[in-house]
Tab-separated table of C-alpha atoms in Angstrom:
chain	number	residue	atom	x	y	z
A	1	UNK	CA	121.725	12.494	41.759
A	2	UNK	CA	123.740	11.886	45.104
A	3	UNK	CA	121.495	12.207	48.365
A	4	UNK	CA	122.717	14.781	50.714
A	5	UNK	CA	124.424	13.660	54.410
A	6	UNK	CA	121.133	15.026	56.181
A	7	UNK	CA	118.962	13.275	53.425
A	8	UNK	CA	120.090	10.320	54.123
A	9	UNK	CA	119.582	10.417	57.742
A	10	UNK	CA	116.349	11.343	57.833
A	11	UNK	CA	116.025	8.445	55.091
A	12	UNK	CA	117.467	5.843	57.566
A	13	UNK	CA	115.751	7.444	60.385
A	14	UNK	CA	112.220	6.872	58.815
A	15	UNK	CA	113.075	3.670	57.640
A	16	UNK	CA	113.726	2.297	61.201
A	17	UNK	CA	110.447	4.575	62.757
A	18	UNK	CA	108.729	2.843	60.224
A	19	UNK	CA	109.739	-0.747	60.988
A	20	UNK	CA	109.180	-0.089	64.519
A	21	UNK	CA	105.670	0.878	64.343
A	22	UNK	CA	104.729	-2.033	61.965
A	23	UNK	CA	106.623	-4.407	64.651
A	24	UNK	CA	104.494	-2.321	67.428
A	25	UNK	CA	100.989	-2.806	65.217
A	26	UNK	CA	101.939	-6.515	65.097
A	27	UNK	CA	102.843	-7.403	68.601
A	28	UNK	CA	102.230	-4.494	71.290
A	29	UNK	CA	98.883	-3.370	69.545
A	30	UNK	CA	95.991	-3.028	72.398
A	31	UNK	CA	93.444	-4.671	70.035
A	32	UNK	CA	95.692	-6.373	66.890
A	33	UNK	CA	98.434	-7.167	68.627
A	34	UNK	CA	99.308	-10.300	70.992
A	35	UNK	CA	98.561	-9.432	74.807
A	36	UNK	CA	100.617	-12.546	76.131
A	37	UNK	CA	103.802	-11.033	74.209
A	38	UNK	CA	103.180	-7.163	75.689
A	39	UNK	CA	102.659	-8.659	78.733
A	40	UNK	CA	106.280	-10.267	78.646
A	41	UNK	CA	108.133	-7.393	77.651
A	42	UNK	CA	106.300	-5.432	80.001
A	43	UNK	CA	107.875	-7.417	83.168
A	44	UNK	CA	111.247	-7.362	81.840
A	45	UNK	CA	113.679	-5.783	83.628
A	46	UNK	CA	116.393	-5.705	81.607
A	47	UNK	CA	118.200	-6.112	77.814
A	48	UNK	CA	119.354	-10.412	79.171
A	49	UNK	CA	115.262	-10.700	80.145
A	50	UNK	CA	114.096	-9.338	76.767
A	51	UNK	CA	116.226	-11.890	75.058
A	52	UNK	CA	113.689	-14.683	76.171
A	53	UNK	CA	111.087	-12.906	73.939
A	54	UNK	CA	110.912	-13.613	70.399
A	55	UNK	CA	109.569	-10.814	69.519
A	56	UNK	CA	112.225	-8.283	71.117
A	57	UNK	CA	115.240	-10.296	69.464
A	58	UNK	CA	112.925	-9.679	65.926
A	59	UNK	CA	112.546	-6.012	66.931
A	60	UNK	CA	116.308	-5.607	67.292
A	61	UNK	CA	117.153	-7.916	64.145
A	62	UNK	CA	114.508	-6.135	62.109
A	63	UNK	CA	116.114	-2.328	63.208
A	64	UNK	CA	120.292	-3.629	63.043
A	65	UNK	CA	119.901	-5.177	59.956
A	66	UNK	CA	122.550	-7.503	59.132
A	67	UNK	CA	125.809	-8.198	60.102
A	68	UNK	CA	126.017	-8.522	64.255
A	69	UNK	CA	125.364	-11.054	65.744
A	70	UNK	CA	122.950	-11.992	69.139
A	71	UNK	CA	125.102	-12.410	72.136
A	72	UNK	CA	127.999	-9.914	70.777
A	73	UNK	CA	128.580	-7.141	72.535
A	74	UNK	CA	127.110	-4.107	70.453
A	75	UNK	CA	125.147	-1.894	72.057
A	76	UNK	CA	122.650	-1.790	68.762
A	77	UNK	CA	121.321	-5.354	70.319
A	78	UNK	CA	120.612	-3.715	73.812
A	79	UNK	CA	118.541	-0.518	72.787
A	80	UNK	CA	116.583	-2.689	70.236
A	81	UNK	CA	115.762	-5.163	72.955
A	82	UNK	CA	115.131	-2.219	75.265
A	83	UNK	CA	113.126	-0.242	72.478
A	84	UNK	CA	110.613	-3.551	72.769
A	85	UNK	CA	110.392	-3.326	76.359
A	86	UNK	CA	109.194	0.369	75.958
A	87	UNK	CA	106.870	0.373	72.916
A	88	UNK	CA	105.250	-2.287	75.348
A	89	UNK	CA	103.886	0.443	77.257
A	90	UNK	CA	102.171	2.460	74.417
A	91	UNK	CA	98.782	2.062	74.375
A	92	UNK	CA	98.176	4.066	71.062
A	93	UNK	CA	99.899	5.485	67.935
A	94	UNK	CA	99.286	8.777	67.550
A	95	UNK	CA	101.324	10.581	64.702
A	96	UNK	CA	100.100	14.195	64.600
A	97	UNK	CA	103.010	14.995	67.172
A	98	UNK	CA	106.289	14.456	68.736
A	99	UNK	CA	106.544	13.302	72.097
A	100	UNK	CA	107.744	16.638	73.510
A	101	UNK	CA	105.602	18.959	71.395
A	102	UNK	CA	102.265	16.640	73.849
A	103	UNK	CA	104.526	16.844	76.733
A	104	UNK	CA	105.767	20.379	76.595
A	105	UNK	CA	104.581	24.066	76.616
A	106	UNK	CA	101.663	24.786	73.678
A	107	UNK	CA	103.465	28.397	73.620
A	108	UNK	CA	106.670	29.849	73.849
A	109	UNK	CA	107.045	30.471	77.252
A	110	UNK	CA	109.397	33.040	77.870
A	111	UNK	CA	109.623	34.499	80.935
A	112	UNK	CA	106.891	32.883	82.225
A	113	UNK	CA	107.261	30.611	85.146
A	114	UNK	CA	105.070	26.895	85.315
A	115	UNK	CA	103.270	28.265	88.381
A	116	UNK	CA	102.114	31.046	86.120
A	117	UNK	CA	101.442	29.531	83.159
A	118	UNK	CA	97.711	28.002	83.226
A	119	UNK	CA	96.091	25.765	81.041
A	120	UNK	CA	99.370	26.293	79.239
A	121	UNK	CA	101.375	24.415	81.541
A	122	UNK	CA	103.688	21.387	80.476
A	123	UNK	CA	102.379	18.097	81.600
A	124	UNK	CA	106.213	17.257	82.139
A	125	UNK	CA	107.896	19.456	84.511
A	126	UNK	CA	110.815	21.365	83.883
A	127	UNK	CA	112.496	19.753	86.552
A	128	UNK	CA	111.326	16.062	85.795
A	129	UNK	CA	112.149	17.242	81.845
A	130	UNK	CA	115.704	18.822	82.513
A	131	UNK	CA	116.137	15.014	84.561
A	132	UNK	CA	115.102	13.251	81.288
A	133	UNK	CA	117.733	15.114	78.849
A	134	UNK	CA	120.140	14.092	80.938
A	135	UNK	CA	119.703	10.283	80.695
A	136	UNK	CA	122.157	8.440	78.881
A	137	UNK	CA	121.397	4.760	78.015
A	138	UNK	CA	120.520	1.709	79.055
A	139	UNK	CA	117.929	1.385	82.356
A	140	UNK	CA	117.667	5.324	83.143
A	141	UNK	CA	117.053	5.564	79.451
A	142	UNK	CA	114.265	2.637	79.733
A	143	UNK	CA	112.305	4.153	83.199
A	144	UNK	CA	112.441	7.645	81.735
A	145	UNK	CA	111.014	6.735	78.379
A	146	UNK	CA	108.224	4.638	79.626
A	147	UNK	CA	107.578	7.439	82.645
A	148	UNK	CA	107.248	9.888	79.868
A	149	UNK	CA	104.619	7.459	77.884
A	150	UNK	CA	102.378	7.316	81.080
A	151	UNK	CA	102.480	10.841	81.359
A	152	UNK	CA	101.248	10.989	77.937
A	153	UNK	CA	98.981	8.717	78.876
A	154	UNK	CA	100.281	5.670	76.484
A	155	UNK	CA	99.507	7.701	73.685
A	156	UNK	CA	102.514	8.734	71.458
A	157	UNK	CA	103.932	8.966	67.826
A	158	UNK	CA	105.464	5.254	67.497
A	159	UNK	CA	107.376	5.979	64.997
A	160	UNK	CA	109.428	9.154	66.167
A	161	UNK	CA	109.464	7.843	69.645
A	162	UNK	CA	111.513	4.633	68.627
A	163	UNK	CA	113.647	6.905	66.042
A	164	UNK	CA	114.719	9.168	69.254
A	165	UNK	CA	115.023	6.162	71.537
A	166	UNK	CA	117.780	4.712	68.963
A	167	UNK	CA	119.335	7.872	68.324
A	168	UNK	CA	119.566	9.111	72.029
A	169	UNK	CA	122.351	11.700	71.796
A	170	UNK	CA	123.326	15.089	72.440
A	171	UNK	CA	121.520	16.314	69.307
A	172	UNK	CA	118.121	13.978	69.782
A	173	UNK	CA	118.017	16.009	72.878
A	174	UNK	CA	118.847	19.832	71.943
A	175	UNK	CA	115.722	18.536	69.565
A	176	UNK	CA	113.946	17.771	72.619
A	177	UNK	CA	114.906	21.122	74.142
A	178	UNK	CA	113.115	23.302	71.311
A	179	UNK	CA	109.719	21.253	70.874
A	180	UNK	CA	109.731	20.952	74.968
A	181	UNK	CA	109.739	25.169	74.343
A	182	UNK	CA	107.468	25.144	71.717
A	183	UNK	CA	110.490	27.013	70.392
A	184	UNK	CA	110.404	24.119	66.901
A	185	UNK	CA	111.037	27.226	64.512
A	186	UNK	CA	114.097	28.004	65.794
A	187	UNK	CA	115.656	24.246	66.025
A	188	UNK	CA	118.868	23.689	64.317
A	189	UNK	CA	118.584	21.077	61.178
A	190	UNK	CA	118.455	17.984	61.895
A	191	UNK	CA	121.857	16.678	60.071
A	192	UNK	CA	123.526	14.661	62.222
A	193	UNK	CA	125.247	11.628	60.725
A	194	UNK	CA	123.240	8.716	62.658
A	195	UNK	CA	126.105	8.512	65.790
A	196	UNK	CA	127.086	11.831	65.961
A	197	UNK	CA	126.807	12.971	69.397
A	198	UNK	CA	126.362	9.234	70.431
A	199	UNK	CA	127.526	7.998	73.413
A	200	UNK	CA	128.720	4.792	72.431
């Protein structure tokens, strides 16, 4: 039986959420992981800094697979050394949610504006969230993610964080826009092929 174009995204998908998280559990872990190697990634300020820590270059090995090489130009090696430097910042896995369904509206909120809105309020902004869909890679793409973790205070799903970190595109991001709205029912299907809609 042949798998289906969207099966086989969301196969490769969980495949590299998957292999994120273990490499998170192993080295970015608050209590099982190694402090001296968060630490690291932590102060790095960019892809060329990450390259100094083992573990980043095995993060971006681990979720390329094989064939390119470190030091060519491929922007696969920059977002897995920059996906280290952000799962740095995560203080906890938590996989009952995506990242926008914690950060968004609990409700649908129509017509309803923030001010009005309560305990149901976003705990990102609609401004600071219509700044983060419009992020493309690289730096921007670094500070926003690890803003958003803080506002979640560190705690996120591991997994689909890295998964939407890798496959920041036009459609990652119209996925945003309907779990940001609580609006998930409605979402298109997720069948992308893994760079459609990239930017590279």
């Amino acid at each position: 039986m042949t798998t289906s174009a969207p099966q086989a995204v969301t196969v490769e998908r969980d495949w590299r959420g998957r292999r994120a998280l273990a490499w998170w559990t192993r080295h970015c872990h608050p209590r099982d992981g190694d402090p001296a190697t968060r630490a690291k990634l932590r102060r790095c300020r960019s892809a060329v800094e990450a390259l100094s820590v083992p573990a980043a270059v095995a993060l971006a090995r681990v979720l390329i697979g094989q064939g390119v090489l470190p030091g060519v130009d491929d922007w696969r090696w920059s977002a897995g050394l920059d996906l280290a430097r952000v799962l740095a910042h995560v203080a906890e896995h938590d996989p009952a949610r995506s990242v926008m369904r914690s950060a968004g509206w609990r409700t649908f909120p129509g017509d309803r504006k923030e001010s009005e809105a309560g305990d149901d309020r976003p705990r990102l902004s609609e401004a600071r969230f219509r700044r983060l869909v419009e992020t493309g890679r690289g730096e921007e793409q670094v500070d926003a993610f690890t803003r958003l973790i803080a506002l979640l205070d560190g705690s996120v799903n591991v997994s689909m964080l890295a998964e939407d970190f890798w496959y920041w595109s036009d459609r990652t991001k119209r996925r945003w826009a309907f779990d940001y709205y609580a609006a998930g029912i409605a979402a298109p299907a997720d069948g992308a092929t893994p760079f459609e809609d990239s930017d590279e």
